[in-house]
Structure formats: C-alpha cells, structure tokens
Amino acid sequence: MAPSLAGSVELTFDDGPDPVWTPAVLAALSGSSLRATFFVIAPRAAAHPQLLAAIKAGGHAIELHCHEHVRHTDVDRAAIEEDTERALSTLASLGVHPHRWRTPYGARAPWTEEIAAMHDLELCGWDVDSHDWRGDAAEAMLASVGPELRAGAVVLLHDGLGPGAQRQGCEETVRFTRMIAAESEAGCDGPDRVSDGSLAAPGRVGLPPAG
C-alpha cells in the first residue's frame, strides 16, 4: 500500500477513477499526511487520464483492479489472463505500471495467484470493509467499523460506482474519508478511546497501536 503515518489506517479505493468522486476523495485527503491507494478499472482510467495525474500529484498510489469487473470464480482462467493483460497494457500506455492487484470483489480462483506471479503483481485484500457501496451515512459506517480500525489496518472504500452498488453517488465515502483524514492529523490522544481501543462514539476515530 501507499505509505501512511504511524498510528493511521491505510485507505484504499476501488472502481475508479470517477470524474466526480475521485477529485472529491482527493480533496478530502488533501491537507492530511495520509497517502491512499487507488485500484483502478483500466477503461475508466483511460477515459480520465487527468485523474491519474491528480492521484499521482497528491502522492497516492495507482494499482490494478481490472479491465472488466467480473469475479474470477465466475469465469475461466483464459478470460482473466486476457482481462489482466488488457488492463496492464492500457495502464502502461498511460504511464502506470502497477505492482499490486486487488481482484474484483476480492474473489480469487485457484489460478489467480499464478496469473499474479506471471505479471509480478502482489495480490492485496483488506482488513476493514466499509460496505460503502450500500450508501450508508458516514457516521453509520464509522460506528460499524470503528472497533476494527487499528493502526495499519487496510480499509476498503470505493471512489466509483461498481456493479451492485446500491447508491447513486459516493458522497458518504467522501465524508468518511474526510473524518479519517482529520483524525489522523489530530492524533488519537484523548478521552474518546475506550479501554479495548474501540470507538467511544461515532465522529471520532481512536486508532490504538497495531498488535
């Protein structure tokens, strides 16, 4: 993942870039020391190369999601080999050379690791699923995942609308990102963290040390 502050979480975003929501996420991150990782869909990246430049300018990482958003377990190996090659070729033409790969839905087939190895890609999952695709309010997402937010935890978010999304936009993802970024800068000293390190209340993130 992209570097993050000691004591902070690692924010990752799938299904972009999106001409509306990716800039909003980048704005939410600006002014903080958090560096996010964006796992992009290649045709969307090709349609909006200026967003790749903006991601890079913000010091964030761009990595591979897919060309077509399909579960590896729903198709055969040849289909994913072709999809991966197409995606990597498209991204290479845009000056992006991924080292990490988050597969759609995080699904892996028995041969997914072999394909990753063929392209020197590290498969990446997540520790905390925000379920932001459901369209829940940022406060509700924070209350739900708060106990899981530990230093170094990888958080799954989406800056684009993928298949199955139950929302019309990513406003609440942007708000959630702004909350996490603000708390990362403010630090986690204070009365809001309870003894087990979980959140005492939505709206403030307590991030206890990893381990």
mmCIF file of C-alpha atoms in Angstrom:
data_model
loop_
_atom_site.group_PDB
_atom_site.id
_atom_site.type_symbol
_atom_site.label_atom_id
_atom_site.label_comp_id
_atom_site.label_asym_id
_atom_site.label_seq_id
_atom_site.Cartn_x
_atom_site.Cartn_y
_atom_site.Cartn_z
ATOM 1 C CA MET A 1 0.000 0.000 0.000
ATOM 2 C CA ALA A 2 0.962 3.638 -0.212
ATOM 3 C CA PRO A 3 2.875 4.895 2.821
ATOM 4 C CA SER A 4 0.788 6.038 5.790
ATOM 5 C CA LEU A 5 1.513 7.702 9.107
ATOM 6 C CA ALA A 6 2.371 5.514 12.069
ATOM 7 C CA GLY A 7 -0.845 5.103 14.006
ATOM 8 C CA SER A 8 -3.083 5.644 10.981
ATOM 9 C CA VAL A 9 -5.129 3.373 8.787
ATOM 10 C CA GLU A 10 -4.447 2.751 5.104
ATOM 11 C CA LEU A 11 -7.297 3.906 2.888
ATOM 12 C CA THR A 12 -7.797 2.098 -0.419
ATOM 13 C CA PHE A 13 -10.299 2.919 -3.153
ATOM 14 C CA ASP A 14 -11.690 0.601 -5.832
ATOM 15 C CA ASP A 15 -13.747 1.042 -9.030
ATOM 16 C CA GLY A 16 -12.457 4.456 -10.115
ATOM 17 C CA PRO A 17 -11.352 6.761 -11.317
ATOM 18 C CA ASP A 18 -14.587 8.721 -11.471
ATOM 19 C CA PRO A 19 -14.730 12.295 -12.806
ATOM 20 C CA VAL A 20 -16.918 13.455 -9.901
ATOM 21 C CA TRP A 21 -15.964 11.325 -6.929
ATOM 22 C CA THR A 22 -12.227 10.773 -7.342
ATOM 23 C CA PRO A 23 -11.487 14.528 -7.212
ATOM 24 C CA ALA A 24 -13.766 14.778 -4.166
ATOM 25 C CA VAL A 25 -11.871 11.984 -2.414
ATOM 26 C CA LEU A 26 -8.551 13.624 -3.278
ATOM 27 C CA ALA A 27 -9.829 16.907 -1.853
ATOM 28 C CA ALA A 28 -10.867 15.107 1.338
ATOM 29 C CA LEU A 29 -7.348 13.702 1.649
ATOM 30 C CA SER A 30 -5.582 16.963 0.866
ATOM 31 C CA GLY A 31 -4.032 18.672 3.836
ATOM 32 C CA SER A 32 -3.519 15.361 5.630
ATOM 33 C CA SER A 33 -0.471 13.129 5.587
ATOM 34 C CA LEU A 34 -2.476 10.065 4.592
ATOM 35 C CA ARG A 35 -1.462 8.506 1.297
ATOM 36 C CA ALA A 36 -4.144 6.324 -0.262
ATOM 37 C CA THR A 37 -4.025 3.563 -2.852
ATOM 38 C CA PHE A 38 -6.399 3.618 -5.835
ATOM 39 C CA PHE A 39 -7.119 0.270 -7.508
ATOM 40 C CA VAL A 40 -8.392 1.401 -10.898
ATOM 41 C CA ILE A 41 -10.538 -0.065 -13.646
ATOM 42 C CA ALA A 42 -8.437 0.336 -16.780
ATOM 43 C CA PRO A 43 -11.073 1.674 -19.228
ATOM 44 C CA ARG A 44 -12.129 4.279 -16.667
ATOM 45 C CA ALA A 45 -8.508 5.280 -16.238
ATOM 46 C CA ALA A 46 -8.124 5.607 -20.000
ATOM 47 C CA ALA A 47 -11.230 7.785 -20.176
ATOM 48 C CA HIS A 48 -9.907 10.129 -17.479
ATOM 49 C CA PRO A 49 -6.107 10.312 -17.630
ATOM 50 C CA GLN A 50 -6.172 13.686 -15.903
ATOM 51 C CA LEU A 51 -7.431 11.929 -12.783
ATOM 52 C CA LEU A 52 -4.414 9.623 -12.788
ATOM 53 C CA ALA A 53 -2.221 12.711 -12.879
ATOM 54 C CA ALA A 54 -4.156 14.185 -9.966
ATOM 55 C CA ILE A 55 -3.800 10.989 -7.931
ATOM 56 C CA LYS A 56 -0.053 10.964 -8.541
ATOM 57 C CA ALA A 57 0.245 14.659 -7.771
ATOM 58 C CA GLY A 58 -1.329 14.003 -4.393
ATOM 59 C CA GLY A 59 1.349 11.431 -3.613
ATOM 60 C CA HIS A 60 -1.046 8.496 -3.819
ATOM 61 C CA ALA A 61 -0.510 5.105 -5.457
ATOM 62 C CA ILE A 62 -2.280 3.732 -8.529
ATOM 63 C CA GLU A 63 -2.651 -0.027 -8.756
ATOM 64 C CA LEU A 64 -4.611 -2.616 -10.749
ATOM 65 C CA HIS A 65 -8.220 -3.604 -10.234
ATOM 66 C CA CYS A 66 -9.325 -4.980 -13.609
ATOM 67 C CA HIS A 67 -10.382 -4.277 -17.161
ATOM 68 C CA GLU A 68 -13.852 -5.798 -16.758
ATOM 69 C CA HIS A 69 -15.328 -6.053 -13.267
ATOM 70 C CA VAL A 70 -16.004 -9.799 -13.018
ATOM 71 C CA ARG A 71 -15.421 -12.373 -10.288
ATOM 72 C CA HIS A 72 -12.528 -14.701 -11.037
ATOM 73 C CA THR A 73 -14.679 -17.549 -9.765
ATOM 74 C CA ASP A 74 -17.339 -16.830 -12.417
ATOM 75 C CA VAL A 75 -15.109 -17.174 -15.489
ATOM 76 C CA ASP A 76 -12.270 -19.371 -16.684
ATOM 77 C CA ARG A 77 -8.556 -18.763 -16.418
ATOM 78 C CA ALA A 78 -8.162 -17.677 -20.042
ATOM 79 C CA ALA A 79 -10.707 -14.897 -19.568
ATOM 80 C CA ILE A 80 -8.843 -13.455 -16.580
ATOM 81 C CA GLU A 81 -5.467 -13.813 -18.277
ATOM 82 C CA GLU A 82 -6.811 -11.775 -21.197
ATOM 83 C CA ASP A 83 -8.511 -9.266 -18.905
ATOM 84 C CA THR A 84 -5.351 -8.727 -16.876
ATOM 85 C CA GLU A 85 -3.160 -8.321 -19.936
ATOM 86 C CA ARG A 86 -5.578 -5.806 -21.455
ATOM 87 C CA ALA A 87 -5.753 -3.827 -18.231
ATOM 88 C CA LEU A 88 -1.985 -3.745 -17.755
ATOM 89 C CA SER A 89 -1.423 -2.753 -21.378
ATOM 90 C CA THR A 90 -3.932 0.082 -21.089
ATOM 91 C CA LEU A 91 -2.397 1.334 -17.871
ATOM 92 C CA ALA A 92 1.128 1.084 -19.282
ATOM 93 C CA SER A 93 0.053 3.325 -22.181
ATOM 94 C CA LEU A 94 -0.961 5.855 -19.522
ATOM 95 C CA GLY A 95 2.379 5.644 -17.745
ATOM 96 C CA VAL A 96 1.074 3.478 -14.896
ATOM 97 C CA HIS A 97 2.879 0.258 -14.029
ATOM 98 C CA PRO A 98 1.104 -1.483 -11.156
ATOM 99 C CA HIS A 99 2.851 -3.646 -8.616
ATOM 100 C CA ARG A 100 -0.272 -4.599 -6.694
ATOM 101 C CA TRP A 101 -3.585 -6.154 -7.698
ATOM 102 C CA ARG A 102 -6.905 -6.226 -5.941
ATOM 103 C CA THR A 103 -9.255 -8.508 -7.830
ATOM 104 C CA PRO A 104 -12.938 -7.577 -8.269
ATOM 105 C CA TYR A 105 -14.867 -8.380 -5.085
ATOM 106 C CA GLY A 106 -11.585 -9.711 -3.695
ATOM 107 C CA ALA A 107 -12.508 -13.042 -5.302
ATOM 108 C CA ARG A 108 -9.702 -15.434 -6.186
ATOM 109 C CA ALA A 109 -9.772 -18.603 -8.251
ATOM 110 C CA PRO A 110 -7.217 -21.402 -7.816
ATOM 111 C CA TRP A 111 -5.143 -19.884 -10.618
ATOM 112 C CA THR A 112 -5.354 -16.207 -9.597
ATOM 113 C CA GLU A 113 -2.033 -16.336 -7.734
ATOM 114 C CA GLU A 114 -0.322 -17.862 -10.763
ATOM 115 C CA ILE A 115 -1.543 -15.052 -13.011
ATOM 116 C CA ALA A 116 -0.393 -12.508 -10.446
ATOM 117 C CA ALA A 117 3.042 -14.098 -10.356
ATOM 118 C CA MET A 118 3.258 -14.018 -14.162
ATOM 119 C CA HIS A 119 2.962 -10.231 -14.019
ATOM 120 C CA ASP A 120 4.946 -9.668 -10.799
ATOM 121 C CA LEU A 121 1.834 -8.447 -9.029
ATOM 122 C CA GLU A 122 1.185 -8.673 -5.309
ATOM 123 C CA LEU A 123 -2.387 -9.669 -4.504
ATOM 124 C CA CYS A 124 -3.962 -7.308 -1.980
ATOM 125 C CA GLY A 125 -7.006 -7.709 0.196
ATOM 126 C CA TRP A 126 -8.277 -5.613 3.096
ATOM 127 C CA ASP A 127 -8.743 -5.715 6.850
ATOM 128 C CA VAL A 128 -11.791 -3.471 7.172
ATOM 129 C CA ASP A 129 -14.752 -3.402 4.763
ATOM 130 C CA SER A 130 -16.686 -0.144 4.960
ATOM 131 C CA HIS A 131 -19.539 -1.539 2.812
ATOM 132 C CA ASP A 132 -19.802 1.994 1.461
ATOM 133 C CA TRP A 133 -21.404 0.661 -1.733
ATOM 134 C CA ARG A 134 -24.633 0.320 0.249
ATOM 135 C CA GLY A 135 -24.907 4.076 0.620
ATOM 136 C CA ASP A 136 -24.932 4.189 4.429
ATOM 137 C CA ALA A 137 -24.207 7.507 6.116
ATOM 138 C CA ALA A 138 -20.567 8.125 7.007
ATOM 139 C CA GLU A 139 -21.443 8.173 10.707
ATOM 140 C CA ALA A 140 -23.099 4.759 10.429
ATOM 141 C CA MET A 141 -20.108 3.317 8.580
ATOM 142 C CA LEU A 142 -17.757 4.730 11.199
ATOM 143 C CA ALA A 143 -19.808 3.311 14.053
ATOM 144 C CA SER A 144 -19.870 -0.098 12.334
ATOM 145 C CA VAL A 145 -16.163 -0.395 11.567
ATOM 146 C CA GLY A 146 -14.800 1.601 14.474
ATOM 147 C CA PRO A 147 -13.751 -1.419 16.586
ATOM 148 C CA GLU A 148 -11.775 -2.746 13.604
ATOM 149 C CA LEU A 149 -9.809 0.448 12.974
ATOM 150 C CA ARG A 150 -6.308 -0.313 14.179
ATOM 151 C CA ALA A 151 -3.013 1.241 13.215
ATOM 152 C CA GLY A 152 -2.041 -0.080 9.801
ATOM 153 C CA ALA A 153 -5.473 -1.574 9.030
ATOM 154 C CA VAL A 154 -6.286 -1.576 5.307
ATOM 155 C CA VAL A 155 -9.731 -0.063 4.730
ATOM 156 C CA LEU A 156 -11.792 -0.897 1.631
ATOM 157 C CA LEU A 157 -13.652 2.033 0.059
ATOM 158 C CA HIS A 158 -14.900 2.895 -3.434
ATOM 159 C CA ASP A 159 -14.421 6.124 -5.383
ATOM 160 C CA GLY A 160 -16.528 4.802 -8.257
ATOM 161 C CA LEU A 161 -19.849 3.035 -8.705
ATOM 162 C CA GLY A 162 -19.288 -0.623 -9.474
ATOM 163 C CA PRO A 163 -21.725 -3.424 -10.295
ATOM 164 C CA GLY A 164 -24.206 -3.984 -7.497
ATOM 165 C CA ALA A 165 -23.798 -0.550 -5.937
ATOM 166 C CA GLN A 166 -26.918 0.455 -4.029
ATOM 167 C CA ARG A 167 -26.228 4.168 -4.101
ATOM 168 C CA GLN A 168 -26.361 6.979 -6.625
ATOM 169 C CA GLY A 169 -23.099 8.603 -5.623
ATOM 170 C CA CYS A 170 -20.130 8.480 -3.269
ATOM 171 C CA GLU A 171 -20.902 11.445 -1.022
ATOM 172 C CA GLU A 172 -20.752 9.387 2.154
ATOM 173 C CA THR A 173 -17.437 7.813 1.141
ATOM 174 C CA VAL A 174 -16.032 11.317 0.743
ATOM 175 C CA ARG A 175 -17.354 12.307 4.183
ATOM 176 C CA PHE A 176 -15.956 9.113 5.749
ATOM 177 C CA THR A 177 -12.583 9.832 4.154
ATOM 178 C CA ARG A 178 -12.610 13.379 5.485
ATOM 179 C CA MET A 179 -13.333 12.094 9.014
ATOM 180 C CA ILE A 180 -10.472 9.602 8.921
ATOM 181 C CA ALA A 181 -8.057 12.137 7.423
ATOM 182 C CA ALA A 182 -8.930 14.734 10.042
ATOM 183 C CA GLU A 183 -8.490 12.302 12.899
ATOM 184 C CA SER A 184 -5.190 11.077 11.507
ATOM 185 C CA GLU A 185 -3.887 14.618 11.651
ATOM 186 C CA ALA A 186 -5.364 15.333 15.070
ATOM 187 C CA GLY A 187 -3.808 12.219 16.578
ATOM 188 C CA CYS A 188 -5.522 9.680 18.763
ATOM 189 C CA ASP A 189 -4.799 11.042 22.246
ATOM 190 C CA GLY A 190 -7.938 11.977 24.073
ATOM 191 C CA PRO A 191 -10.893 10.731 26.054
ATOM 192 C CA ASP A 192 -12.816 9.185 23.182
ATOM 193 C CA ARG A 193 -10.977 5.859 23.123
ATOM 194 C CA VAL A 194 -12.283 3.187 25.480
ATOM 195 C CA SER A 195 -10.131 0.552 27.149
ATOM 196 C CA ASP A 196 -10.307 -2.004 24.342
ATOM 197 C CA GLY A 197 -9.263 0.612 21.779
ATOM 198 C CA SER A 198 -12.646 0.759 20.036
ATOM 199 C CA LEU A 199 -14.563 3.941 19.315
ATOM 200 C CA ALA A 200 -16.416 5.546 22.173
ATOM 201 C CA ALA A 201 -18.752 7.334 19.776
ATOM 202 C CA PRO A 202 -19.189 7.923 16.050
ATOM 203 C CA GLY A 203 -17.492 11.003 14.711
ATOM 204 C CA ARG A 204 -14.077 10.404 16.255
ATOM 205 C CA VAL A 205 -11.649 7.688 15.362
ATOM 206 C CA GLY A 206 -9.374 6.216 18.016
ATOM 207 C CA LEU A 207 -6.519 4.279 16.478
ATOM 208 C CA PRO A 208 -4.662 2.150 19.009
ATOM 209 C CA PRO A 209 -1.254 0.687 18.193
ATOM 210 C CA ALA A 210 -1.168 -2.387 15.982
ATOM 211 C CA GLY A 211 -0.757 -5.795 17.577
#
